[in-house]
Coordinates of C-alpha atoms in Angstrom, one line a residue:
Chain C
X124 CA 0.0 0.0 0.0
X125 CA 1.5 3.0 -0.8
X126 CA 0.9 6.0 1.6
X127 CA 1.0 9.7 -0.2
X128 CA 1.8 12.3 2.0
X129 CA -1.7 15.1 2.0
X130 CA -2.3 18.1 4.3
X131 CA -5.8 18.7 5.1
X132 CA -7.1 22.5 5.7
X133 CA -10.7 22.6 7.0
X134 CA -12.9 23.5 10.1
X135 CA -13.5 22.6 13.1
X136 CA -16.9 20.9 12.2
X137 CA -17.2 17.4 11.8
X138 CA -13.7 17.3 11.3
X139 CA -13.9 14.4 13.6
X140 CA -15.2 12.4 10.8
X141 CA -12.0 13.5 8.4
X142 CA -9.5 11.3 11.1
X143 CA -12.1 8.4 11.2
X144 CA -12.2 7.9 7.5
X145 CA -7.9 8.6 7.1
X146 CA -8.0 5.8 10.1
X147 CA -10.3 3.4 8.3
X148 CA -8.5 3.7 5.4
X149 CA -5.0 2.8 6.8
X150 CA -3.9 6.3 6.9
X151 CA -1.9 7.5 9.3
X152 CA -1.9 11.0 11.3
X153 CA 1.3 12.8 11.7
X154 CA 0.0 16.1 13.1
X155 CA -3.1 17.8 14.1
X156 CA -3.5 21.5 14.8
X157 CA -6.5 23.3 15.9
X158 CA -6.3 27.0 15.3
X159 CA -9.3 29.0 15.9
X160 CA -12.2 27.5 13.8
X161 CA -9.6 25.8 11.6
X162 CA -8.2 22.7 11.4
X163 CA -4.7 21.5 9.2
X164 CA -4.0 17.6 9.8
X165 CA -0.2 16.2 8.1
X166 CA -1.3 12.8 7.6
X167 CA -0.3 9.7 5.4
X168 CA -2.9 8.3 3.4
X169 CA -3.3 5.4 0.6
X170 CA -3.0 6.5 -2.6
X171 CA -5.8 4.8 -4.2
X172 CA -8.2 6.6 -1.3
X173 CA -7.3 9.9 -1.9
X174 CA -10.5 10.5 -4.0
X175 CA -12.9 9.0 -1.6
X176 CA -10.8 11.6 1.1
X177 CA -11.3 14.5 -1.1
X178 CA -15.2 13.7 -2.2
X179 CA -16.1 13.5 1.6
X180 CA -14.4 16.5 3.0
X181 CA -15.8 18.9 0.0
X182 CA -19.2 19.4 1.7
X183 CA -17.4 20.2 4.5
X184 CA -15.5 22.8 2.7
X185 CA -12.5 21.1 3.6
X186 CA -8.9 20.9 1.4
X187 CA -6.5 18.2 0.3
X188 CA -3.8 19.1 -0.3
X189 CA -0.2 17.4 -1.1
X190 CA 2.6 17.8 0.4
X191 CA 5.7 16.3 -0.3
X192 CA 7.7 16.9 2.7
X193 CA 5.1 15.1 5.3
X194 CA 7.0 12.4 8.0
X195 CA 10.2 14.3 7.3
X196 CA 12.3 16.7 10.2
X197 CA 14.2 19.0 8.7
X198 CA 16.8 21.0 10.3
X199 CA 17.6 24.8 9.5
X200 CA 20.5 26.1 10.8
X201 CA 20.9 30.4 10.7
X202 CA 23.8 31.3 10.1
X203 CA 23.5 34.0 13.0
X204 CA 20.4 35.2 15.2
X205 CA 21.4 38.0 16.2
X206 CA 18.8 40.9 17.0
X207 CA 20.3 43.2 15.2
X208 CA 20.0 41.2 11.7
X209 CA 16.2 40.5 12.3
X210 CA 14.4 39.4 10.2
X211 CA 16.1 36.1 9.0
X212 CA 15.2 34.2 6.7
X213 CA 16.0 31.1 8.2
X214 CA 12.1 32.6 9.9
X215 CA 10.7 32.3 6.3
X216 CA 12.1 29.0 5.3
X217 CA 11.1 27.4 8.7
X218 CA 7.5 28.2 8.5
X219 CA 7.4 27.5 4.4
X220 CA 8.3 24.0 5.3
X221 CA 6.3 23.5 7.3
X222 CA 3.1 24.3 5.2
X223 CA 4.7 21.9 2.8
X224 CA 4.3 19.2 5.8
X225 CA 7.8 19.1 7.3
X226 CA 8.6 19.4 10.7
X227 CA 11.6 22.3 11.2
X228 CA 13.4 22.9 14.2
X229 CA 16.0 25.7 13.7
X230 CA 19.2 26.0 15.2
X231 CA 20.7 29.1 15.9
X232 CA 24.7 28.4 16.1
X233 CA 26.4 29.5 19.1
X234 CA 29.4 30.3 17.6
X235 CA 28.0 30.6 14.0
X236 CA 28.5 34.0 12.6
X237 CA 31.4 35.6 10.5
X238 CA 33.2 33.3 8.3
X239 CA 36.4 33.3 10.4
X240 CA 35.2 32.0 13.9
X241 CA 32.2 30.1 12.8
X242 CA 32.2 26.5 13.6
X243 CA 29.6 23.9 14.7
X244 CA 29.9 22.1 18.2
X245 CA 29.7 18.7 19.1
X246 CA 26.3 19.2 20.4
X247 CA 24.7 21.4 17.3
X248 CA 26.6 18.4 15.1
X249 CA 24.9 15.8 16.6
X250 CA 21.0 17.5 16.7
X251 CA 21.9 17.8 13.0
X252 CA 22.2 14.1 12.5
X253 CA 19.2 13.2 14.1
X254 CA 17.4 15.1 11.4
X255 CA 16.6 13.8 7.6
X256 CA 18.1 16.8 5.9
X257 CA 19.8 20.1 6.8
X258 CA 19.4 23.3 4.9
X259 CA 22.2 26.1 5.8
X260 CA 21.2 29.3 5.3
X261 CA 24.3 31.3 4.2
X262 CA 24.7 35.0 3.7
X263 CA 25.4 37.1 0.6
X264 CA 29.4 36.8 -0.7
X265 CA 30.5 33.6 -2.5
X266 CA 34.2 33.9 -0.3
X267 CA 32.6 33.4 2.9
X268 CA 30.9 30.4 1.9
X269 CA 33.7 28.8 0.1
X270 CA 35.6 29.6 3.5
X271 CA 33.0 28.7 6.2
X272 CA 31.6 25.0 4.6
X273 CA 34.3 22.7 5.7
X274 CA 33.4 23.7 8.9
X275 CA 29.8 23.5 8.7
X276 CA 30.4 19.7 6.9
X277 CA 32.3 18.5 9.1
X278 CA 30.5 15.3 10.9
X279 CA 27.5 16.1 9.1
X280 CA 26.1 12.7 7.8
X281 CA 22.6 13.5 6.5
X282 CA 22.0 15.3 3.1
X283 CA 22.9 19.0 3.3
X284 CA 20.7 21.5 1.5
X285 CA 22.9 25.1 1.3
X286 CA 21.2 28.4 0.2
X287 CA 23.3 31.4 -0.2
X288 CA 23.3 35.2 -1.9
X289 CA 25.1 34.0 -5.3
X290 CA 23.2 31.8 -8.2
X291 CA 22.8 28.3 -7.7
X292 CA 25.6 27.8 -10.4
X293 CA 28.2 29.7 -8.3
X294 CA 27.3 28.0 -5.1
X295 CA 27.4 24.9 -6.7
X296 CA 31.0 26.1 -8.3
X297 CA 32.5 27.5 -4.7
X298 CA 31.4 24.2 -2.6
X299 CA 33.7 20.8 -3.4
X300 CA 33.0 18.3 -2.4
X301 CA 29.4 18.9 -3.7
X302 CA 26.5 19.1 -1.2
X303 CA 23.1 16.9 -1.7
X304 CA 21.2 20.7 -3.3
X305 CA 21.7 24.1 -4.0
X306 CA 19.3 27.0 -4.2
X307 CA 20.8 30.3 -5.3
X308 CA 20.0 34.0 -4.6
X309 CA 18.8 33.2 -1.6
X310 CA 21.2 34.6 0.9
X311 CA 21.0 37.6 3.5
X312 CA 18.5 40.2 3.0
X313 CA 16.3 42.1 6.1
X314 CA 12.7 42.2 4.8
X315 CA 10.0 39.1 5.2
X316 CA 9.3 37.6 2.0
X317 CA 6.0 38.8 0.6
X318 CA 6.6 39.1 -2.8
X319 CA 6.0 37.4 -5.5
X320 CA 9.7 35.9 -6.8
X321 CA 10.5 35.9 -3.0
X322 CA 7.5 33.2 -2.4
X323 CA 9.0 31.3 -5.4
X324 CA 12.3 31.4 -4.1
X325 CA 10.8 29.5 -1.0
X326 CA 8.8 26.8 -3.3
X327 CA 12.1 26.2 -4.9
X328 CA 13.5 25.5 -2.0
X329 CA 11.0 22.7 -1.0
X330 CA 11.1 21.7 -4.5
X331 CA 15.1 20.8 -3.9
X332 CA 14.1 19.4 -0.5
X333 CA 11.8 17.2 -2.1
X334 CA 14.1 16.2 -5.0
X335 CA 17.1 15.1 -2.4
X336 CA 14.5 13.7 0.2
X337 CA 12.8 11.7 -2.8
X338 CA 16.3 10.3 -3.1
X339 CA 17.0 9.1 0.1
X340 CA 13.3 7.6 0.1
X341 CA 14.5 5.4 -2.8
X342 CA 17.6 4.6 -0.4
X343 CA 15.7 3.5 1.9
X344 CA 13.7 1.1 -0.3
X345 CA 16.3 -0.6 -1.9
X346 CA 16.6 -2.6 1.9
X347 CA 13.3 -1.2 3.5
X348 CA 12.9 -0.9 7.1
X349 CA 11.2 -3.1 9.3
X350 CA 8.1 -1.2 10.0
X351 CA 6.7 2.2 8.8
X352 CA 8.0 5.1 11.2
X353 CA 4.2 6.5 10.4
X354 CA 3.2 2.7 12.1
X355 CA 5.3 2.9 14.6
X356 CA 4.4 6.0 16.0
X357 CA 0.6 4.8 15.9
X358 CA 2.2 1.6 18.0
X359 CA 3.9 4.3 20.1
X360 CA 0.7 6.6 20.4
X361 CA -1.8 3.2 21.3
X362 CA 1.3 1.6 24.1
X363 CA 2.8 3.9 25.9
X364 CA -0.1 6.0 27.8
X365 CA 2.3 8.3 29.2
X366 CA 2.5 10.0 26.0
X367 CA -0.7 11.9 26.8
X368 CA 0.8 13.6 29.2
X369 CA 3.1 15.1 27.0
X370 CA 2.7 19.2 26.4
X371 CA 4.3 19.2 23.3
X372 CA 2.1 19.6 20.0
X373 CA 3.9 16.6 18.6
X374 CA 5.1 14.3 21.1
X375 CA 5.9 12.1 18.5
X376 CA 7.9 13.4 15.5
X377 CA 8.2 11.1 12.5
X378 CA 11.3 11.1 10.4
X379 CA 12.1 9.2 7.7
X380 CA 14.1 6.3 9.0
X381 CA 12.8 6.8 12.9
X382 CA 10.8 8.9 15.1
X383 CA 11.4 11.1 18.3
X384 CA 9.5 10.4 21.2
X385 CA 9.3 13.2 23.4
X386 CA 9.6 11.4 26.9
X387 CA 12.7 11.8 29.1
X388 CA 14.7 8.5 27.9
X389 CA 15.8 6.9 31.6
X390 CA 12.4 6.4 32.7
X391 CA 11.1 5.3 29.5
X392 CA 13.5 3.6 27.2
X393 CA 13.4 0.5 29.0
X394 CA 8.9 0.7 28.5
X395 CA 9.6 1.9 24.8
X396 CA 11.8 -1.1 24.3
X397 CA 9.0 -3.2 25.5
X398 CA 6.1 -2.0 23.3
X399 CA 4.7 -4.6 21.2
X400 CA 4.2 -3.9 17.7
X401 CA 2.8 -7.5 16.6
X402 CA 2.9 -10.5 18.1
X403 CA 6.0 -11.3 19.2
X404 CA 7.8 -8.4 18.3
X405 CA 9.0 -5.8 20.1
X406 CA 9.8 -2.4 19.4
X407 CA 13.6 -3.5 20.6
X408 CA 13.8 -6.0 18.4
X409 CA 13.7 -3.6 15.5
X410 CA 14.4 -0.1 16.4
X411 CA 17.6 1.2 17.8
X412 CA 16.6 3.2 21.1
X413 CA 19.1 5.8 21.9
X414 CA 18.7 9.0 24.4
X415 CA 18.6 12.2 21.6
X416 CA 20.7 15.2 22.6
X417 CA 17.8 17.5 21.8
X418 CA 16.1 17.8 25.7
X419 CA 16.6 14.4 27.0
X420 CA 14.4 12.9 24.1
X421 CA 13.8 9.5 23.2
X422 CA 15.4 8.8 19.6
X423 CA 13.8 5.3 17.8
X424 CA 15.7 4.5 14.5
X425 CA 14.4 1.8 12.9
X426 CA 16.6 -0.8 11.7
X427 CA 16.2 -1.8 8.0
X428 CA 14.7 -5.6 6.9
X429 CA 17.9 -6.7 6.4
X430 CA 19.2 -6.5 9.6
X431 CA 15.7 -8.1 11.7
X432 CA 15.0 -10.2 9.3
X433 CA 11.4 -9.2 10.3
X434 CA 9.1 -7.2 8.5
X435 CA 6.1 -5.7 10.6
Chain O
X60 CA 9.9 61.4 1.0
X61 CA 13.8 62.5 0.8
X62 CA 16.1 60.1 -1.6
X63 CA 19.6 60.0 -0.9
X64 CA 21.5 62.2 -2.5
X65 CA 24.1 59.9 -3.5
X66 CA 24.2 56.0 -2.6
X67 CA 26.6 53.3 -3.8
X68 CA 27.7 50.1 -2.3
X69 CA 30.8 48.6 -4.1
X70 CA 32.1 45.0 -3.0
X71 CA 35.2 43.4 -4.5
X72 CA 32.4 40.7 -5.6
X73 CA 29.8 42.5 -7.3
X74 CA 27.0 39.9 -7.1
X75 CA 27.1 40.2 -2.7
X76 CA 27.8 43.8 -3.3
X77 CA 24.1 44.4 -5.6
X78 CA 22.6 42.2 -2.7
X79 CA 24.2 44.4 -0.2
X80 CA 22.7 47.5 -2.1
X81 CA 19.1 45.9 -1.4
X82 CA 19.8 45.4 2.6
X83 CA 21.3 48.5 3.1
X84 CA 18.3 50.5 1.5
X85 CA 16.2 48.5 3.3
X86 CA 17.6 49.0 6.7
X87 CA 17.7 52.9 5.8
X88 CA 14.5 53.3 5.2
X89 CA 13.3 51.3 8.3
X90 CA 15.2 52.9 10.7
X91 CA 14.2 56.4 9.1
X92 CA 17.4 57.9 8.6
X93 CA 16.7 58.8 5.5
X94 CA 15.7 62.2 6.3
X95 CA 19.1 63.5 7.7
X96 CA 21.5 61.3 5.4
X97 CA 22.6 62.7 2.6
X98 CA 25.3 60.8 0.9
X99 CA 26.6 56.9 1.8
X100 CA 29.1 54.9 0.7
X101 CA 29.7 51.4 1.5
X102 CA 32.7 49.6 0.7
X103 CA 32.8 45.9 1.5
X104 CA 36.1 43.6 0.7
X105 CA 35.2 40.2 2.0
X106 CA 38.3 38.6 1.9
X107 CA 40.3 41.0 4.1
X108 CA 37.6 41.4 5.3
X109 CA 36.6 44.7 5.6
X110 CA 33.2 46.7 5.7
X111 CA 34.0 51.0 5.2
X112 CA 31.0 53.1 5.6
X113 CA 30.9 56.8 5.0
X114 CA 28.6 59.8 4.8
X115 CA 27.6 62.9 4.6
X116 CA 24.1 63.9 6.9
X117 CA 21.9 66.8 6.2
X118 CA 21.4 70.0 8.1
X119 CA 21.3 68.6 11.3
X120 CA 18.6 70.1 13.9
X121 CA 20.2 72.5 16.3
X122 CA 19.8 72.1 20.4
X123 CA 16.7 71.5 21.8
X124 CA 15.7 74.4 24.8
X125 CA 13.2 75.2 26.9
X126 CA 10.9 77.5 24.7
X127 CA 10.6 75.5 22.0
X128 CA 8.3 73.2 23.4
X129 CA 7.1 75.0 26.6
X130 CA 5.6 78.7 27.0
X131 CA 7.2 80.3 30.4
X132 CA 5.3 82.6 32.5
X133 CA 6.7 84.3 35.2
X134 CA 5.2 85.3 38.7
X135 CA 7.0 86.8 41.0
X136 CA 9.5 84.1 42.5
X137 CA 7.2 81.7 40.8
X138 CA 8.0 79.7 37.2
X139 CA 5.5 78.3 35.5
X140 CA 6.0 76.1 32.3
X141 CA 3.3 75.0 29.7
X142 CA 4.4 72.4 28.4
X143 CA 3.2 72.0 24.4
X144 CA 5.2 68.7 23.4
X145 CA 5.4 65.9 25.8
X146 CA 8.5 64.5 24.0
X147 CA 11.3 66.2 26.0
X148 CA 9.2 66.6 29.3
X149 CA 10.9 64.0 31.2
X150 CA 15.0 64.7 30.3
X151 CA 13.8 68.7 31.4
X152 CA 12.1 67.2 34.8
X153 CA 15.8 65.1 35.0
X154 CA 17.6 68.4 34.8
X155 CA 15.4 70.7 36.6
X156 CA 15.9 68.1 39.4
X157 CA 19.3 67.7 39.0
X158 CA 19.8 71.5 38.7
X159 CA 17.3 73.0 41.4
X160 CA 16.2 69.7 43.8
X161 CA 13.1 67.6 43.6
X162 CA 11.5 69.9 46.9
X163 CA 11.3 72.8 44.7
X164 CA 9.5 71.5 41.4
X165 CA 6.6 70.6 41.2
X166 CA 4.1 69.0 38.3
X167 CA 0.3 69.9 39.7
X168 CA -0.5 68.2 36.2
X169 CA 0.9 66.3 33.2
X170 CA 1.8 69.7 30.9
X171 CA 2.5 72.0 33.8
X172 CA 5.9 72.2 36.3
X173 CA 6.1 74.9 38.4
X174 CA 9.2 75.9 39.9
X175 CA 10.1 78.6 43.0
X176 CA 13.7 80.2 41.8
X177 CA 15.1 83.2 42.8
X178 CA 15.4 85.9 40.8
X179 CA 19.5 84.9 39.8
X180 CA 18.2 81.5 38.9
X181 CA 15.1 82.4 36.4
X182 CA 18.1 83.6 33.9
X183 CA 18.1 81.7 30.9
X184 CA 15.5 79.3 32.2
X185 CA 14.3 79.7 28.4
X186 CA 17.3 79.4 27.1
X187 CA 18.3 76.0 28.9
X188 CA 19.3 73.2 26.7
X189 CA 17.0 70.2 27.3
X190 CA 18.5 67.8 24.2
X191 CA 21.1 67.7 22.0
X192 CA 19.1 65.7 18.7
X193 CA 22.8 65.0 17.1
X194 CA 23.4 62.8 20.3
X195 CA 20.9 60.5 19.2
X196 CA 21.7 60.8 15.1
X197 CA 24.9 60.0 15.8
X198 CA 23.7 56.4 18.0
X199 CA 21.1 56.1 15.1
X200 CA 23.5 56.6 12.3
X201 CA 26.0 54.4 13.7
X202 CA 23.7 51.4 14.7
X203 CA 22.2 51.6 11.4
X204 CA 25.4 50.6 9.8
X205 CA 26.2 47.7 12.0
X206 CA 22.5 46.8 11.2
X207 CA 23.8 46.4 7.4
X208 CA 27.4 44.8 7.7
X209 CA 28.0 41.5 7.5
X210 CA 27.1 39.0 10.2
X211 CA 30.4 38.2 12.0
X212 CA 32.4 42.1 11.4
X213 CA 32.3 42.6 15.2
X214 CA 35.8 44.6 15.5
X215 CA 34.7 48.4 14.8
X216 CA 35.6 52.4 14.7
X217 CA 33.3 54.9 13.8
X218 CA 33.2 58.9 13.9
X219 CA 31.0 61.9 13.6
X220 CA 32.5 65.1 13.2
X221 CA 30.1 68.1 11.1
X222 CA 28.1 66.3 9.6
X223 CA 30.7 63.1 8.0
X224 CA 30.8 60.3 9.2
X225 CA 32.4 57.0 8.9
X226 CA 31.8 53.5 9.9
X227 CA 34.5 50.5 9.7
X228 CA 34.2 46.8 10.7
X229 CA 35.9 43.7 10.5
X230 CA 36.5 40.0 11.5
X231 CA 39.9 40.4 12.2
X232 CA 42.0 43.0 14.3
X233 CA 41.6 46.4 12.5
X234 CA 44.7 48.3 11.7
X235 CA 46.1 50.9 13.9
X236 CA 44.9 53.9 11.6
X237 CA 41.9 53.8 9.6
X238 CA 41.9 57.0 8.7
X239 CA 43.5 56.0 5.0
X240 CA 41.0 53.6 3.8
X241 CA 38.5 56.2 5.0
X242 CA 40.0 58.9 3.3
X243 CA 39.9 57.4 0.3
X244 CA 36.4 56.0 -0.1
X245 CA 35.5 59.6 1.1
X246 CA 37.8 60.9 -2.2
X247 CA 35.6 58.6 -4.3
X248 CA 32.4 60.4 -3.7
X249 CA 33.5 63.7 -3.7
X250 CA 34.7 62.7 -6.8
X251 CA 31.2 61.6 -8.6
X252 CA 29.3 64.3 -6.9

């Protein structure tokens, strides 16, 4: 069954009905907001049901829309945040992703700025590697960035996305080893984007998200993992009550290859481990569970067929 | 709406330099400067690297005193301001307390202060100067530019002097005199003007 990733945009009203059917159909529900009289779900649906979805939300007046970058966390890392160079734009591509489905976390570099002292600790390195992609947001002059990325790249071992002031064909020129995408003329500049070329800028920026995630997805398939991490947070969601008590809008993000729970890990790895997916089959058996350095998160990466043998 | 009389922003690589164009206007215009700048150059090298503003401002306001936002009437040993524009009401209540003691003014409402002085110290009560509106140009002027330079250019100088000044930043140690490279971006647009 294969799942295509939709965003829903519709009210409050019998919106109730909208998560039964996407549960009934095998769907699965990545994130639900409630703002005002308005409701936007991420979720995963079958492909094939997609129809059916659309002809039962339209007297609601609700939307289906796709969106490509569904199940993924995405990383954007600002150059600087310094007050004084407000607005960023790492602002704008955050919240651009995350119409387009994504789940951003932005990380502000404590050391970042100026292409002479900027470098990446070991802590910033490794919240970047528990994401699926990163996306640096460099500033305006070709020299700085041809200085600054072997620092940036260093340790990095998920598929780096780098924006910057000169074309995509410069960037693309000043950066060897090559990076996983480029998007060009997008560097430094001290206004929101509002207008029109600006808002394209941003859809070519998912559009080059898309492409490199789309990549990995086919990765991923040639030894597929052992259960869906859309499943397994549904496992996760149904077994461990203690989720409920979690503040957080998501308390479960899905990524690509994993998902973050969003419990302290020493007094819930061990329950985690212990969570029975099927039969049998524990989510220890085929997830790695390691403590995240973001908080004192729970990270689950699941481990591919190959490995477990098992396929759930 | 003013326009700059002259604006240019030259970088040894064009392309950043053309984007640098676009941030500095922008940051000019929201931090309404606009109205007392009159010329701007901005150099920016970035491999030195090396970020060179300088200036020219307009006409710039003279002193701010006591009459020109408050009528004084005098009554005997008694001084009583009407106070017109709020905006400079509380650094004149800072130095009529500072000059005179807190016991002896008094503010029976928000535009009025009334003040017992003697006859020596009602001289030049009108005259008093309650703001100096370069003071504030100068921090305006100055933060403006390290609004626009490049993320990182922490190391700077700047001066004001009759209406030029300058602005210089880097990543690295500056050099002992500045003067030079400011002097000569200063020759470059006296020379297209």
């Amino acid at each position: 069954m294969i799942q295509v990733p939709i965003t829903y945009k519709g009210g409050v009203y019998r919106h109730d009905e909208i998560l039964d059917l996407i549960e009934d159909m095998g769907g699965y529900i990545i994130q639900k907001h409630i703002i005002a009289q308005d409701v936007v779900l991420q979720a995963l649906v079958p492909r094939d049901d997609i129809e059916t979805l659309r002809a039962v939300s339209r007297p609601l007046a609700g939307e289906v829309i796709f969106a490509p970058l569904v199940g993924t966390e995405i990383a954007i890392v600002s150059m600087s945040l310094e007050i004084h160079h407000l607005p960023h734009a790492s602002c704008d591509v955050a919240e651009y992703l995350r119409t387009a489905g994504a789940k951003t976390n932005m990380i502000g570099l404590a050391r970042g700025f100026g292409k002479r002292i900027g470098l990446l600790s070991d802590e910033e390195r490794d919240i970047i590697n528990e994401h699926d992609l990163v996306i640096y947001l460099f500033g305006n002059f070709e020299t700085c960035i041809r200085q600054k990325m072997p620092t940036f790249r260093r340790g990095i071992h998920v598929p780096i996305v780098v924006t910057g002031g000169p074309s995509t064909d410069a960037l693309k020129k000043a950066i060897d080893p090559p990076v996983a995408g480029y998007v060009g003329e997008f560097g430094r500049f001290m206004h929101r984007t509002k207008e029109a070329p600006e808002i394209a800028k941003l859809d070519e920026i998912v559009s080059e998200v898309s492409r490199v995630l789309d990549g990995r997805r086919s990765e991923i398939a040639k030894d597929p993992m052992s259960i869906s991490p859309a499943r397994l947070m549904d496992v996760i969601l149904e077994q461990l009550p203690d989720i409920h008590d979690v503040t957080s809008p998501v308390p479960v993000v899905v990524q690509m290859d994993g998902v973050r729970v969003k419990l302290p890990y020493d007094p819930f790895a061990a329950q985690l481990k212990e969570v029975e997916v099927e039969k049998g089959v524990t989510v220890g058996m085929i997830c790695d569970i390691r403590p995240s350095r973001m908080r004192d998160y729970i990270l689950v990466k699941i481990r591919p067929f190959s490995d477990t043998g098992q396929m759930v | 709406m003013p326009t700059l009389e002259y604006f240019q922003v030259e970088s040894t690589e064009p392309a950043g330099g053309d984007l640098y164009r676009r941030i500095a206007s922008t940051v000019i215009t929201d931090h309404d400067i606009l109205r007392v700048l009159d010329r701007l150059r901005i150099f920016i090298d970035p491999e030195v690297p090396i970020f060179i503003a300088v200036g020219l401002t307009r006409t710039v306001p003279r002193n701010i005193i006591v009459s020109d936002f408050s009528g004084v009437t005098y009554d005997g040993e008694k001084v009583i301001l009407s106070i017109a524009d709020e905006t400079y009401l509380a650094p004149l209540l800072e130095l009529l307390w500072k000059r005179f003691g807190k016991d002896r003014i008094m503010q029976p409402d928000r535009f009025t202060i009334e003040m017992h002085l003697s006859a020596e110290e009602q001289k030049g009560i009108e005259e008093l100067i309650v703001a100096d509106p370069t003071e504030g140009l100068f921090k305006d002027l100055i933060y403006t530019m390290q609004v626009i330079c490049p993320e990182g250019f922490k190391v700077k100088k700047q001066s004001f002097q009759n209406g030029r000044f300058w602005f210089v930043a880097s990543e690295n140690t500056l050099q002992e005199d500045v003067l030079p490279l400011v002097q000569q971006q200063f020759a470059i647009m006296e020379a297209s003007s």
